[in-house]
Amino acid sequence: MLTDSILFARSNLIHPVIIHPEQFVSELGKTIPSLPPSLSYVLPLTIGNANDLMKVTFIRCFTKDNRIIYVISNPLVNGIEYQVYDLIPLPVKQRLSNNYIFILPSVRYLALDATKNYYFPMKSFENCQNFKQSLILCAGDEPIFSSYVRPICETELLFPLTEIPKTCDQRITSNFKEIWRKLNNKNEWIYVLPKETGITLNCKTPTEGYTITHFSLVNTGIISLNSDCKLYTSSTTLMTVTTHYTSNFKSIIPNISIDDEICCEKFKRINMSELGISLSKPLSLDIESLHVASHKLDQIEKLTDAVKETTIIEDIYNNSYFAYVVCTIFKIIVLFLLYKLYKIFKNRYCNSNKDKCNQITNCLTLNICKRNVHNEVDIELEGTEDSPSTSTERTSLRRSLRIAKLKEKI
């Protein structure tokens, strides 16, 4: 019996040899006065709840001083129930392209209280255990946040909105393959179909036996099937299960359209290949798969703005042949301008020398620019006597000849 109790303890079970269920409830009742005011046991301490209370206990044993010691721990709760949401991205196909836009969840699960005032994120259910039907008991390891003081995208989408919150991680990806994702509800699936897909539905009825129905589905949506039905596509078969109860749980889809958002209008005509972005096709609606096979819209926006702001110089730099032609033309233009400037300065220099010649009084007609050589000319006046006036004229003429010689030297 002692060995069995130790083996039971290793499996987190209480052997009756250690303590009976009635005694267990009685011992728990003795601890109520010592509990914190805001905490209580999971269930009322009654004999009818003894087995359920023992299911959520944690037991461990060890030896000390030749004695086997059993430590039994029972969880305490604060009385607040949280609804856990399984966050699944719902891709929406753009109207003018083959791309899909969706909101990538920041967490895998979201626990929200009934008033939607408080929440805490959850990565998994590793520290949780199923307590009753649709009731899970989890360790309070995660901090609890206020939806108003510290909102996140997922909490804001639960309220009526006119636009997508800025805290949401909007992403874009390429065509999906045919994807079917089963929801928590019985016989309910999310589908993503990039093209119109033929559906064959085979259902069993009490009166007519099996009936076959044909129809088509495309894009994204949720389909719910009755029991005893099978759904067929060219690559997928969905099997339903028989249910004996009706669930009031409904999937919550935010009442806002991503494709109609003004912020996304600029992305409807974008060719992703022009931006140098290659997107792989997601194989499922899991967060990790979509995270790898998508890009943030703000990153796409930056790339789009960069493409629009690309200057002509950058285009020339990227095209080597075009750059060579443009550079050659530019060199020819520069050489032509330099030649024109040379002609202009040369003409101005010649004209300035002509002006200097004209400013000298009693100057003979000389072509200085051509630099012609003029021989000295002696002029004799015959048949006249020397007179003061004649002497003066001869002196002036000789002076003019000297000036002409000086110009030739210049």
mmCIF file of C-alpha atoms in Angstrom:
data_model
loop_
_atom_site.group_PDB
_atom_site.id
_atom_site.type_symbol
_atom_site.label_atom_id
_atom_site.label_comp_id
_atom_site.label_asym_id
_atom_site.label_seq_id
_atom_site.Cartn_x
_atom_site.Cartn_y
_atom_site.Cartn_z
ATOM 1 C CA MET A 1 0.000 0.000 0.000
ATOM 2 C CA LEU A 2 2.835 2.359 0.801
ATOM 3 C CA THR A 3 4.430 1.711 -2.555
ATOM 4 C CA ASP A 4 1.132 2.340 -4.330
ATOM 5 C CA SER A 5 0.680 5.663 -2.553
ATOM 6 C CA ILE A 6 4.119 6.793 -3.736
ATOM 7 C CA LEU A 7 3.351 5.766 -7.314
ATOM 8 C CA PHE A 8 0.029 7.603 -7.124
ATOM 9 C CA ALA A 9 1.809 10.718 -5.866
ATOM 10 C CA ARG A 10 4.171 10.630 -8.827
ATOM 11 C CA SER A 11 1.106 10.678 -11.089
ATOM 12 C CA ASN A 12 -0.362 13.599 -9.104
ATOM 13 C CA LEU A 13 -3.073 11.423 -7.564
ATOM 14 C CA ILE A 14 -4.042 11.029 -3.917
ATOM 15 C CA HIS A 15 -4.249 7.450 -2.739
ATOM 16 C CA PRO A 16 -7.100 6.749 -0.272
ATOM 17 C CA VAL A 17 -4.517 5.402 2.172
ATOM 18 C CA ILE A 18 -3.138 8.924 2.522
ATOM 19 C CA ILE A 19 -6.458 10.721 2.963
ATOM 20 C CA HIS A 20 -10.115 9.986 2.190
ATOM 21 C CA PRO A 21 -12.181 12.424 0.099
ATOM 22 C CA GLU A 22 -14.409 13.294 3.088
ATOM 23 C CA GLN A 23 -11.413 13.960 5.287
ATOM 24 C CA PHE A 24 -9.808 15.998 2.501
ATOM 25 C CA VAL A 25 -12.839 18.322 2.300
ATOM 26 C CA SER A 26 -12.929 18.593 6.073
ATOM 27 C CA GLU A 27 -9.263 19.587 6.273
ATOM 28 C CA LEU A 28 -9.745 22.210 3.564
ATOM 29 C CA GLY A 29 -12.625 23.707 5.537
ATOM 30 C CA LYS A 30 -10.322 24.275 8.493
ATOM 31 C CA THR A 31 -8.096 26.536 6.332
ATOM 32 C CA ILE A 32 -10.843 28.934 5.193
ATOM 33 C CA PRO A 33 -10.262 31.468 8.028
ATOM 34 C CA SER A 34 -6.608 31.706 6.991
ATOM 35 C CA LEU A 35 -7.303 32.454 3.315
ATOM 36 C CA PRO A 36 -6.823 35.982 1.879
ATOM 37 C CA PRO A 37 -10.134 37.888 1.620
ATOM 38 C CA SER A 38 -10.106 38.006 -2.195
ATOM 39 C CA LEU A 39 -9.302 34.311 -2.718
ATOM 40 C CA SER A 40 -11.297 31.111 -2.316
ATOM 41 C CA TYR A 41 -11.233 27.483 -3.367
ATOM 42 C CA VAL A 42 -12.295 26.504 -6.854
ATOM 43 C CA LEU A 43 -15.564 24.887 -5.712
ATOM 44 C CA PRO A 44 -17.655 24.968 -2.560
ATOM 45 C CA LEU A 45 -16.277 22.576 0.047
ATOM 46 C CA THR A 46 -18.947 19.880 -0.081
ATOM 47 C CA ILE A 47 -18.750 16.094 -0.192
ATOM 48 C CA GLY A 48 -20.238 16.131 -3.692
ATOM 49 C CA ASN A 49 -17.344 18.262 -4.969
ATOM 50 C CA ALA A 50 -14.659 16.192 -3.231
ATOM 51 C CA ASN A 51 -13.575 14.273 -6.320
ATOM 52 C CA ASP A 52 -13.412 17.439 -8.463
ATOM 53 C CA LEU A 53 -11.398 19.209 -5.786
ATOM 54 C CA MET A 54 -8.934 16.334 -5.634
ATOM 55 C CA LYS A 55 -8.489 16.429 -9.425
ATOM 56 C CA VAL A 56 -7.011 19.937 -9.314
ATOM 57 C CA THR A 57 -4.660 19.313 -6.396
ATOM 58 C CA PHE A 58 -0.907 19.047 -6.738
ATOM 59 C CA ILE A 59 0.806 16.397 -4.646
ATOM 60 C CA ARG A 60 4.463 15.639 -4.089
ATOM 61 C CA CYS A 61 6.276 13.489 -1.569
ATOM 62 C CA PHE A 62 9.745 13.216 -0.104
ATOM 63 C CA THR A 63 11.495 11.453 2.777
ATOM 64 C CA LYS A 64 13.006 13.002 5.869
ATOM 65 C CA ASP A 65 14.222 11.334 9.051
ATOM 66 C CA ASN A 66 12.940 7.939 7.843
ATOM 67 C CA ARG A 67 9.488 9.395 7.235
ATOM 68 C CA ILE A 68 7.515 9.859 4.018
ATOM 69 C CA ILE A 69 6.031 13.344 3.830
ATOM 70 C CA TYR A 70 3.177 14.183 1.438
ATOM 71 C CA VAL A 71 2.560 17.819 0.476
ATOM 72 C CA ILE A 72 -0.908 18.481 -0.964
ATOM 73 C CA SER A 73 -1.525 21.863 -2.618
ATOM 74 C CA ASN A 74 -4.926 23.108 -3.698
ATOM 75 C CA PRO A 75 -5.287 26.136 -6.007
ATOM 76 C CA LEU A 76 -7.052 29.333 -5.011
ATOM 77 C CA VAL A 77 -8.994 31.559 -7.395
ATOM 78 C CA ASN A 78 -10.108 35.172 -7.265
ATOM 79 C CA GLY A 79 -13.602 34.415 -8.534
ATOM 80 C CA ILE A 80 -13.166 36.227 -11.881
ATOM 81 C CA GLU A 81 -13.823 34.156 -14.979
ATOM 82 C CA TYR A 82 -12.104 34.991 -18.241
ATOM 83 C CA GLN A 83 -13.183 34.069 -21.727
ATOM 84 C CA VAL A 84 -10.313 32.732 -23.799
ATOM 85 C CA TYR A 85 -10.228 33.711 -27.480
ATOM 86 C CA ASP A 86 -8.314 31.665 -30.007
ATOM 87 C CA LEU A 87 -7.033 34.376 -32.362
ATOM 88 C CA ILE A 88 -7.066 33.274 -35.994
ATOM 89 C CA PRO A 89 -6.110 35.624 -38.866
ATOM 90 C CA LEU A 90 -8.841 36.021 -41.465
ATOM 91 C CA PRO A 91 -7.262 36.984 -44.817
ATOM 92 C CA VAL A 92 -9.269 39.239 -47.126
ATOM 93 C CA LYS A 93 -8.567 39.236 -50.859
ATOM 94 C CA GLN A 94 -8.002 42.598 -52.506
ATOM 95 C CA ARG A 95 -10.424 43.473 -55.244
ATOM 96 C CA LEU A 96 -7.907 44.635 -57.833
ATOM 97 C CA SER A 97 -5.062 42.200 -57.176
ATOM 98 C CA ASN A 98 -4.278 38.664 -56.097
ATOM 99 C CA ASN A 99 -2.891 39.741 -52.739
ATOM 100 C CA TYR A 100 -4.478 39.167 -49.345
ATOM 101 C CA ILE A 101 -4.554 41.605 -46.432
ATOM 102 C CA PHE A 102 -4.971 40.436 -42.856
ATOM 103 C CA ILE A 103 -4.212 41.424 -39.267
ATOM 104 C CA LEU A 104 -1.509 39.345 -37.632
ATOM 105 C CA PRO A 105 -2.393 38.681 -33.957
ATOM 106 C CA SER A 106 0.164 39.821 -31.419
ATOM 107 C CA VAL A 107 -0.627 36.850 -29.146
ATOM 108 C CA ARG A 108 -1.851 33.284 -29.668
ATOM 109 C CA TYR A 109 -4.672 33.410 -27.113
ATOM 110 C CA LEU A 110 -6.375 36.289 -25.357
ATOM 111 C CA ALA A 111 -8.152 35.971 -22.003
ATOM 112 C CA LEU A 112 -10.767 38.686 -21.446
ATOM 113 C CA ASP A 113 -13.115 39.151 -18.517
ATOM 114 C CA ALA A 114 -16.892 39.435 -18.925
ATOM 115 C CA THR A 115 -16.832 43.252 -18.754
ATOM 116 C CA LYS A 116 -13.962 43.453 -21.288
ATOM 117 C CA ASN A 117 -12.141 45.767 -18.898
ATOM 118 C CA TYR A 118 -9.212 43.465 -18.144
ATOM 119 C CA TYR A 119 -7.220 40.997 -20.197
ATOM 120 C CA PHE A 120 -4.012 39.024 -20.233
ATOM 121 C CA PRO A 121 -2.237 37.326 -23.157
ATOM 122 C CA MET A 122 -1.589 33.596 -23.275
ATOM 123 C CA LYS A 123 0.966 31.718 -25.341
ATOM 124 C CA SER A 124 -0.240 28.206 -24.556
ATOM 125 C CA PHE A 125 -2.184 26.057 -22.094
ATOM 126 C CA GLU A 126 0.859 24.343 -20.622
ATOM 127 C CA ASN A 127 0.111 25.671 -17.124
ATOM 128 C CA CYS A 128 -3.608 24.961 -17.406
ATOM 129 C CA GLN A 129 -5.784 21.925 -16.915
ATOM 130 C CA ASN A 130 -9.311 21.088 -17.922
ATOM 131 C CA PHE A 131 -11.505 21.363 -14.874
ATOM 132 C CA LYS A 132 -15.003 20.907 -16.241
ATOM 133 C CA GLN A 133 -16.655 21.114 -19.625
ATOM 134 C CA SER A 134 -15.512 24.395 -21.267
ATOM 135 C CA LEU A 135 -13.859 25.399 -17.962
ATOM 136 C CA ILE A 136 -10.075 25.620 -17.736
ATOM 137 C CA LEU A 137 -8.030 26.292 -14.638
ATOM 138 C CA CYS A 138 -4.781 28.179 -15.274
ATOM 139 C CA ALA A 139 -1.985 29.407 -13.057
ATOM 140 C CA GLY A 140 -1.928 33.178 -12.705
ATOM 141 C CA ASP A 141 1.559 33.691 -14.085
ATOM 142 C CA GLU A 142 0.668 36.376 -16.621
ATOM 143 C CA PRO A 143 0.147 40.032 -15.621
ATOM 144 C CA ILE A 144 -3.354 41.445 -16.027
ATOM 145 C CA PHE A 145 -3.764 44.671 -18.023
ATOM 146 C CA SER A 146 -6.518 47.237 -18.371
ATOM 147 C CA SER A 147 -8.203 47.418 -21.773
ATOM 148 C CA TYR A 148 -8.534 51.209 -21.484
ATOM 149 C CA VAL A 149 -5.162 52.112 -19.998
ATOM 150 C CA ARG A 150 -3.115 49.689 -22.077
ATOM 151 C CA PRO A 151 -5.170 48.603 -25.080
ATOM 152 C CA ILE A 152 -3.903 46.287 -27.786
ATOM 153 C CA CYS A 153 -5.229 45.629 -31.263
ATOM 154 C CA GLU A 154 -7.212 42.546 -30.248
ATOM 155 C CA THR A 155 -9.055 44.300 -27.402
ATOM 156 C CA GLU A 156 -9.894 47.321 -29.563
ATOM 157 C CA LEU A 157 -11.348 45.152 -32.331
ATOM 158 C CA LEU A 158 -13.961 43.806 -29.904
ATOM 159 C CA PHE A 159 -15.554 47.256 -29.717
ATOM 160 C CA PRO A 160 -17.406 49.098 -32.528
ATOM 161 C CA LEU A 161 -14.877 50.849 -34.753
ATOM 162 C CA THR A 162 -14.844 52.978 -37.886
ATOM 163 C CA GLU A 163 -11.218 52.320 -38.796
ATOM 164 C CA ILE A 164 -8.515 49.827 -38.009
ATOM 165 C CA PRO A 165 -6.524 50.775 -34.882
ATOM 166 C CA LYS A 166 -2.930 51.864 -35.371
ATOM 167 C CA THR A 167 -1.815 49.185 -32.925
ATOM 168 C CA CYS A 168 -2.797 46.449 -35.385
ATOM 169 C CA ASP A 169 -0.107 44.708 -37.400
ATOM 170 C CA GLN A 170 -1.597 44.803 -40.906
ATOM 171 C CA ARG A 171 0.128 42.525 -43.356
ATOM 172 C CA ILE A 172 -0.034 41.552 -46.996
ATOM 173 C CA THR A 173 0.767 38.239 -48.628
ATOM 174 C CA SER A 174 0.408 36.527 -51.978
ATOM 175 C CA ASN A 175 -2.103 33.947 -53.115
ATOM 176 C CA PHE A 176 -3.038 31.322 -50.596
ATOM 177 C CA LYS A 177 -3.312 27.685 -51.369
ATOM 178 C CA GLU A 178 -6.568 25.962 -50.526
ATOM 179 C CA ILE A 179 -6.790 26.121 -46.720
ATOM 180 C CA TRP A 180 -9.392 24.739 -44.308
ATOM 181 C CA ARG A 181 -9.127 25.487 -40.576
ATOM 182 C CA LYS A 182 -11.473 23.776 -38.110
ATOM 183 C CA LEU A 183 -12.937 25.949 -35.380
ATOM 184 C CA ASN A 184 -13.736 24.982 -31.818
ATOM 185 C CA ASN A 185 -17.382 24.645 -32.708
ATOM 186 C CA LYS A 186 -18.424 21.267 -33.968
ATOM 187 C CA ASN A 187 -18.474 20.957 -37.759
ATOM 188 C CA GLU A 188 -17.398 24.545 -38.486
ATOM 189 C CA TRP A 189 -14.437 25.575 -40.649
ATOM 190 C CA ILE A 190 -12.704 28.676 -41.942
ATOM 191 C CA TYR A 191 -11.808 28.398 -45.622
ATOM 192 C CA VAL A 192 -9.424 30.373 -47.836
ATOM 193 C CA LEU A 193 -9.900 29.636 -51.535
ATOM 194 C CA PRO A 194 -7.817 31.738 -53.979
ATOM 195 C CA LYS A 195 -9.988 30.713 -56.933
ATOM 196 C CA GLU A 196 -13.519 29.496 -57.440
ATOM 197 C CA THR A 197 -13.627 25.940 -56.117
ATOM 198 C CA GLY A 198 -16.257 23.342 -56.810
ATOM 199 C CA ILE A 199 -17.815 21.832 -53.679
ATOM 200 C CA THR A 200 -19.646 18.527 -53.397
ATOM 201 C CA LEU A 201 -21.721 18.046 -50.248
ATOM 202 C CA ASN A 202 -22.995 14.584 -49.383
ATOM 203 C CA CYS A 203 -25.462 14.521 -46.476
ATOM 204 C CA LYS A 204 -27.611 11.787 -44.962
ATOM 205 C CA THR A 205 -31.281 12.517 -44.314
ATOM 206 C CA PRO A 206 -33.765 10.364 -42.339
ATOM 207 C CA THR A 207 -36.222 10.114 -45.239
ATOM 208 C CA GLU A 208 -34.332 10.415 -48.526
ATOM 209 C CA GLY A 209 -31.061 8.771 -47.555
ATOM 210 C CA TYR A 210 -27.971 10.456 -48.971
ATOM 211 C CA THR A 211 -28.420 13.644 -50.976
ATOM 212 C CA ILE A 212 -25.672 15.226 -53.054
ATOM 213 C CA THR A 213 -25.428 18.983 -53.567
ATOM 214 C CA HIS A 214 -23.004 20.872 -55.822
ATOM 215 C CA PHE A 215 -21.998 24.518 -55.370
ATOM 216 C CA SER A 216 -18.936 26.778 -55.509
ATOM 217 C CA LEU A 217 -16.961 28.798 -52.966
ATOM 218 C CA VAL A 218 -14.256 31.431 -53.384
ATOM 219 C CA ASN A 219 -12.201 33.859 -51.266
ATOM 220 C CA THR A 220 -12.539 33.674 -47.462
ATOM 221 C CA GLY A 221 -15.396 32.694 -45.180
ATOM 222 C CA ILE A 222 -16.790 30.341 -42.544
ATOM 223 C CA ILE A 223 -18.884 27.289 -43.371
ATOM 224 C CA SER A 224 -20.949 25.242 -40.928
ATOM 225 C CA LEU A 225 -22.114 21.715 -41.753
ATOM 226 C CA ASN A 226 -24.745 19.489 -40.255
ATOM 227 C CA SER A 227 -23.975 16.120 -38.750
ATOM 228 C CA ASP A 228 -23.670 13.100 -41.052
ATOM 229 C CA CYS A 229 -22.328 15.260 -43.894
ATOM 230 C CA LYS A 230 -19.164 15.064 -45.923
ATOM 231 C CA LEU A 231 -17.671 17.880 -47.962
ATOM 232 C CA TYR A 232 -15.426 17.214 -50.953
ATOM 233 C CA THR A 233 -13.180 19.416 -53.062
ATOM 234 C CA SER A 234 -10.588 18.392 -55.634
ATOM 235 C CA SER A 235 -7.949 18.165 -52.882
ATOM 236 C CA THR A 236 -9.754 18.082 -49.518
ATOM 237 C CA THR A 237 -12.350 16.009 -47.684
ATOM 238 C CA LEU A 238 -14.097 17.272 -44.541
ATOM 239 C CA MET A 239 -15.694 14.775 -42.176
ATOM 240 C CA THR A 240 -18.348 15.880 -39.701
ATOM 241 C CA VAL A 241 -19.164 14.361 -36.323
ATOM 242 C CA THR A 242 -22.483 13.682 -34.663
ATOM 243 C CA THR A 243 -23.348 16.143 -31.896
ATOM 244 C CA HIS A 244 -25.806 15.613 -29.069
ATOM 245 C CA TYR A 245 -25.957 19.165 -27.819
ATOM 246 C CA THR A 246 -26.199 22.665 -29.233
ATOM 247 C CA SER A 247 -23.528 25.236 -28.448
ATOM 248 C CA ASN A 248 -24.358 28.909 -28.097
ATOM 249 C CA PHE A 249 -20.750 29.879 -28.736
ATOM 250 C CA LYS A 250 -20.266 31.984 -31.855
ATOM 251 C CA SER A 251 -17.150 33.081 -33.626
ATOM 252 C CA ILE A 252 -16.503 36.804 -33.302
ATOM 253 C CA ILE A 253 -15.491 38.641 -36.464
ATOM 254 C CA PRO A 254 -14.694 42.379 -36.118
ATOM 255 C CA ASN A 255 -17.288 44.522 -37.836
ATOM 256 C CA ILE A 256 -14.812 46.335 -40.046
ATOM 257 C CA SER A 257 -13.669 45.791 -43.608
ATOM 258 C CA ILE A 258 -9.944 45.813 -44.246
ATOM 259 C CA ASP A 259 -10.311 46.068 -48.018
ATOM 260 C CA ASP A 260 -12.409 49.240 -47.778
ATOM 261 C CA GLU A 261 -9.920 51.032 -45.572
ATOM 262 C CA ILE A 262 -8.501 54.264 -46.973
ATOM 263 C CA CYS A 263 -5.062 53.251 -45.738
ATOM 264 C CA CYS A 264 -5.112 50.210 -47.991
ATOM 265 C CA GLU A 265 -6.266 51.933 -51.196
ATOM 266 C CA LYS A 266 -2.680 52.626 -52.256
ATOM 267 C CA PHE A 267 -1.812 48.926 -52.087
ATOM 268 C CA LYS A 268 -4.561 47.729 -54.411
ATOM 269 C CA ARG A 269 -2.643 48.547 -57.588
ATOM 270 C CA ILE A 270 0.818 47.664 -56.360
ATOM 271 C CA ASN A 271 2.716 44.928 -58.131
ATOM 272 C CA MET A 272 4.773 43.248 -55.428
ATOM 273 C CA SER A 273 7.364 42.083 -57.957
ATOM 274 C CA GLU A 274 8.112 45.709 -58.892
ATOM 275 C CA LEU A 275 9.144 46.342 -55.299
ATOM 276 C CA GLY A 276 11.532 43.397 -55.288
ATOM 277 C CA ILE A 277 9.398 41.445 -52.810
ATOM 278 C CA SER A 278 8.800 37.738 -53.195
ATOM 279 C CA LEU A 279 6.117 36.217 -51.009
ATOM 280 C CA SER A 280 5.726 32.499 -50.434
ATOM 281 C CA LYS A 281 2.277 30.981 -50.240
ATOM 282 C CA PRO A 282 1.150 30.296 -46.669
ATOM 283 C CA LEU A 283 0.260 26.687 -46.012
ATOM 284 C CA SER A 284 -1.980 27.349 -43.004
ATOM 285 C CA LEU A 285 -3.573 30.075 -40.926
ATOM 286 C CA ASP A 286 -1.114 29.651 -38.067
ATOM 287 C CA ILE A 287 0.483 32.833 -36.804
ATOM 288 C CA GLU A 288 4.034 31.603 -37.364
ATOM 289 C CA SER A 289 3.312 30.509 -40.934
ATOM 290 C CA LEU A 290 1.701 33.828 -41.817
ATOM 291 C CA HIS A 291 4.446 35.774 -40.076
ATOM 292 C CA VAL A 292 7.077 34.241 -42.367
ATOM 293 C CA ALA A 293 5.022 34.496 -45.578
ATOM 294 C CA SER A 294 3.927 38.134 -45.241
ATOM 295 C CA HIS A 295 5.188 41.689 -45.006
ATOM 296 C CA LYS A 296 3.998 44.579 -42.899
ATOM 297 C CA LEU A 297 1.950 47.190 -44.716
ATOM 298 C CA ASP A 298 4.050 50.007 -43.290
ATOM 299 C CA GLN A 299 7.146 48.363 -44.793
ATOM 300 C CA ILE A 300 5.384 48.092 -48.153
ATOM 301 C CA GLU A 301 4.373 51.746 -47.833
ATOM 302 C CA LYS A 302 7.981 52.804 -47.280
ATOM 303 C CA LEU A 303 9.110 50.788 -50.293
ATOM 304 C CA THR A 304 6.327 52.290 -52.396
ATOM 305 C CA ASP A 305 7.277 55.827 -51.405
ATOM 306 C CA ALA A 306 10.920 55.055 -52.144
ATOM 307 C CA VAL A 307 10.006 53.851 -55.641
ATOM 308 C CA LYS A 308 7.943 56.976 -56.296
ATOM 309 C CA GLU A 309 10.725 59.256 -55.051
ATOM 310 C CA THR A 310 13.401 57.629 -57.211
ATOM 311 C CA THR A 311 15.160 60.407 -59.136
ATOM 312 C CA ILE A 312 16.265 60.370 -62.758
ATOM 313 C CA ILE A 313 19.881 60.167 -61.636
ATOM 314 C CA GLU A 314 19.141 56.972 -59.728
ATOM 315 C CA ASP A 315 17.420 55.507 -62.782
ATOM 316 C CA ILE A 316 20.419 56.382 -64.923
ATOM 317 C CA TYR A 317 22.754 54.847 -62.375
ATOM 318 C CA ASN A 318 20.786 51.611 -62.380
ATOM 319 C CA ASN A 319 20.801 51.370 -66.220
ATOM 320 C CA SER A 320 24.426 51.104 -67.421
ATOM 321 C CA TYR A 321 23.673 51.337 -71.183
ATOM 322 C CA PHE A 322 21.446 54.353 -70.765
ATOM 323 C CA ALA A 323 24.037 55.932 -68.465
ATOM 324 C CA TYR A 324 26.761 55.516 -71.133
ATOM 325 C CA VAL A 325 24.617 57.216 -73.790
ATOM 326 C CA VAL A 326 23.696 60.094 -71.497
ATOM 327 C CA CYS A 327 27.316 60.650 -70.430
ATOM 328 C CA THR A 328 28.473 60.694 -74.061
ATOM 329 C CA ILE A 329 25.853 63.269 -74.998
ATOM 330 C CA PHE A 330 26.794 65.340 -71.967
ATOM 331 C CA LYS A 331 30.481 65.355 -72.980
ATOM 332 C CA ILE A 332 29.618 66.442 -76.524
ATOM 333 C CA ILE A 333 27.499 69.302 -75.212
ATOM 334 C CA VAL A 334 30.296 70.448 -72.875
ATOM 335 C CA LEU A 335 32.859 70.417 -75.694
ATOM 336 C CA PHE A 336 30.504 72.351 -77.956
ATOM 337 C CA LEU A 337 29.953 75.000 -75.284
ATOM 338 C CA LEU A 338 33.700 75.337 -74.691
ATOM 339 C CA TYR A 339 34.248 75.838 -78.424
ATOM 340 C CA LYS A 340 31.562 78.529 -78.536
ATOM 341 C CA LEU A 341 33.117 80.315 -75.573
ATOM 342 C CA TYR A 342 36.509 80.238 -77.286
ATOM 343 C CA LYS A 343 35.045 81.854 -80.440
ATOM 344 C CA ILE A 344 33.281 84.535 -78.431
ATOM 345 C CA PHE A 345 36.390 85.523 -76.436
ATOM 346 C CA LYS A 346 38.532 85.547 -79.600
ATOM 347 C CA ASN A 347 36.159 87.892 -81.420
ATOM 348 C CA ARG A 348 35.980 90.196 -78.428
ATOM 349 C CA TYR A 349 39.793 90.356 -78.267
ATOM 350 C CA CYS A 350 40.083 91.301 -81.947
ATOM 351 C CA ASN A 351 37.377 93.950 -81.687
ATOM 352 C CA SER A 352 39.016 95.494 -78.640
ATOM 353 C CA ASN A 353 42.313 95.911 -80.566
ATOM 354 C CA LYS A 354 40.462 97.599 -83.434
ATOM 355 C CA ASP A 355 38.919 100.060 -81.015
ATOM 356 C CA LYS A 356 42.345 100.939 -79.631
ATOM 357 C CA CYS A 357 43.575 101.688 -83.164
ATOM 358 C CA ASN A 358 40.678 104.012 -83.920
ATOM 359 C CA GLN A 359 41.290 106.022 -80.755
ATOM 360 C CA ILE A 360 44.785 107.114 -81.947
ATOM 361 C CA THR A 361 44.664 110.409 -83.831
ATOM 362 C CA ASN A 362 46.138 110.779 -87.293
ATOM 363 C CA CYS A 363 46.428 107.024 -87.644
ATOM 364 C CA LEU A 364 46.922 105.524 -91.053
ATOM 365 C CA THR A 365 44.563 102.782 -92.185
ATOM 366 C CA LEU A 366 46.230 99.639 -90.869
ATOM 367 C CA ASN A 367 45.037 96.066 -90.358
ATOM 368 C CA ILE A 368 46.599 95.259 -86.980
ATOM 369 C CA CYS A 369 44.892 91.914 -86.501
ATOM 370 C CA LYS A 370 46.343 90.612 -89.735
ATOM 371 C CA ARG A 371 49.696 92.131 -88.769
ATOM 372 C CA ASN A 372 50.616 93.275 -92.352
ATOM 373 C CA VAL A 373 54.112 94.786 -92.743
ATOM 374 C CA HIS A 374 54.203 98.275 -94.260
ATOM 375 C CA ASN A 375 57.427 99.629 -95.781
ATOM 376 C CA GLU A 376 58.588 103.094 -94.927
ATOM 377 C CA VAL A 377 57.535 105.651 -97.591
ATOM 378 C CA ASP A 378 59.444 108.836 -98.267
ATOM 379 C CA ILE A 379 57.396 111.637 -99.751
ATOM 380 C CA GLU A 380 59.096 114.561 -101.478
ATOM 381 C CA LEU A 381 57.283 117.701 -102.510
ATOM 382 C CA GLU A 382 58.751 119.132 -105.732
ATOM 383 C CA GLY A 383 58.422 122.642 -107.031
ATOM 384 C CA THR A 384 57.726 124.162 -103.711
ATOM 385 C CA GLU A 385 59.858 126.006 -101.357
ATOM 386 C CA ASP A 386 60.261 125.087 -97.849
ATOM 387 C CA SER A 387 57.982 127.089 -95.724
ATOM 388 C CA PRO A 388 56.946 126.900 -92.168
ATOM 389 C CA SER A 389 53.692 125.285 -93.128
ATOM 390 C CA THR A 390 55.410 122.719 -95.322
ATOM 391 C CA SER A 391 57.844 121.888 -92.615
ATOM 392 C CA THR A 392 55.021 121.383 -90.197
ATOM 393 C CA GLU A 393 53.173 119.024 -92.568
ATOM 394 C CA ARG A 394 56.344 116.982 -93.122
ATOM 395 C CA THR A 395 56.904 116.737 -89.401
ATOM 396 C CA SER A 396 53.341 115.507 -88.876
ATOM 397 C CA LEU A 397 53.654 112.938 -91.629
ATOM 398 C CA ARG A 398 56.889 111.565 -90.222
ATOM 399 C CA ARG A 399 55.304 111.394 -86.786
ATOM 400 C CA SER A 400 52.444 109.391 -88.251
ATOM 401 C CA LEU A 401 54.868 106.975 -89.848
ATOM 402 C CA ARG A 402 56.662 106.489 -86.535
ATOM 403 C CA ILE A 403 53.358 105.723 -84.846
ATOM 404 C CA ALA A 404 52.542 103.188 -87.562
ATOM 405 C CA LYS A 405 55.869 101.460 -86.997
ATOM 406 C CA LEU A 406 55.200 101.341 -83.296
ATOM 407 C CA LYS A 407 51.839 99.644 -83.961
ATOM 408 C CA GLU A 408 53.493 97.099 -86.201
ATOM 409 C CA LYS A 409 55.867 96.239 -83.378
ATOM 410 C CA ILE A 410 52.935 95.845 -81.051
#
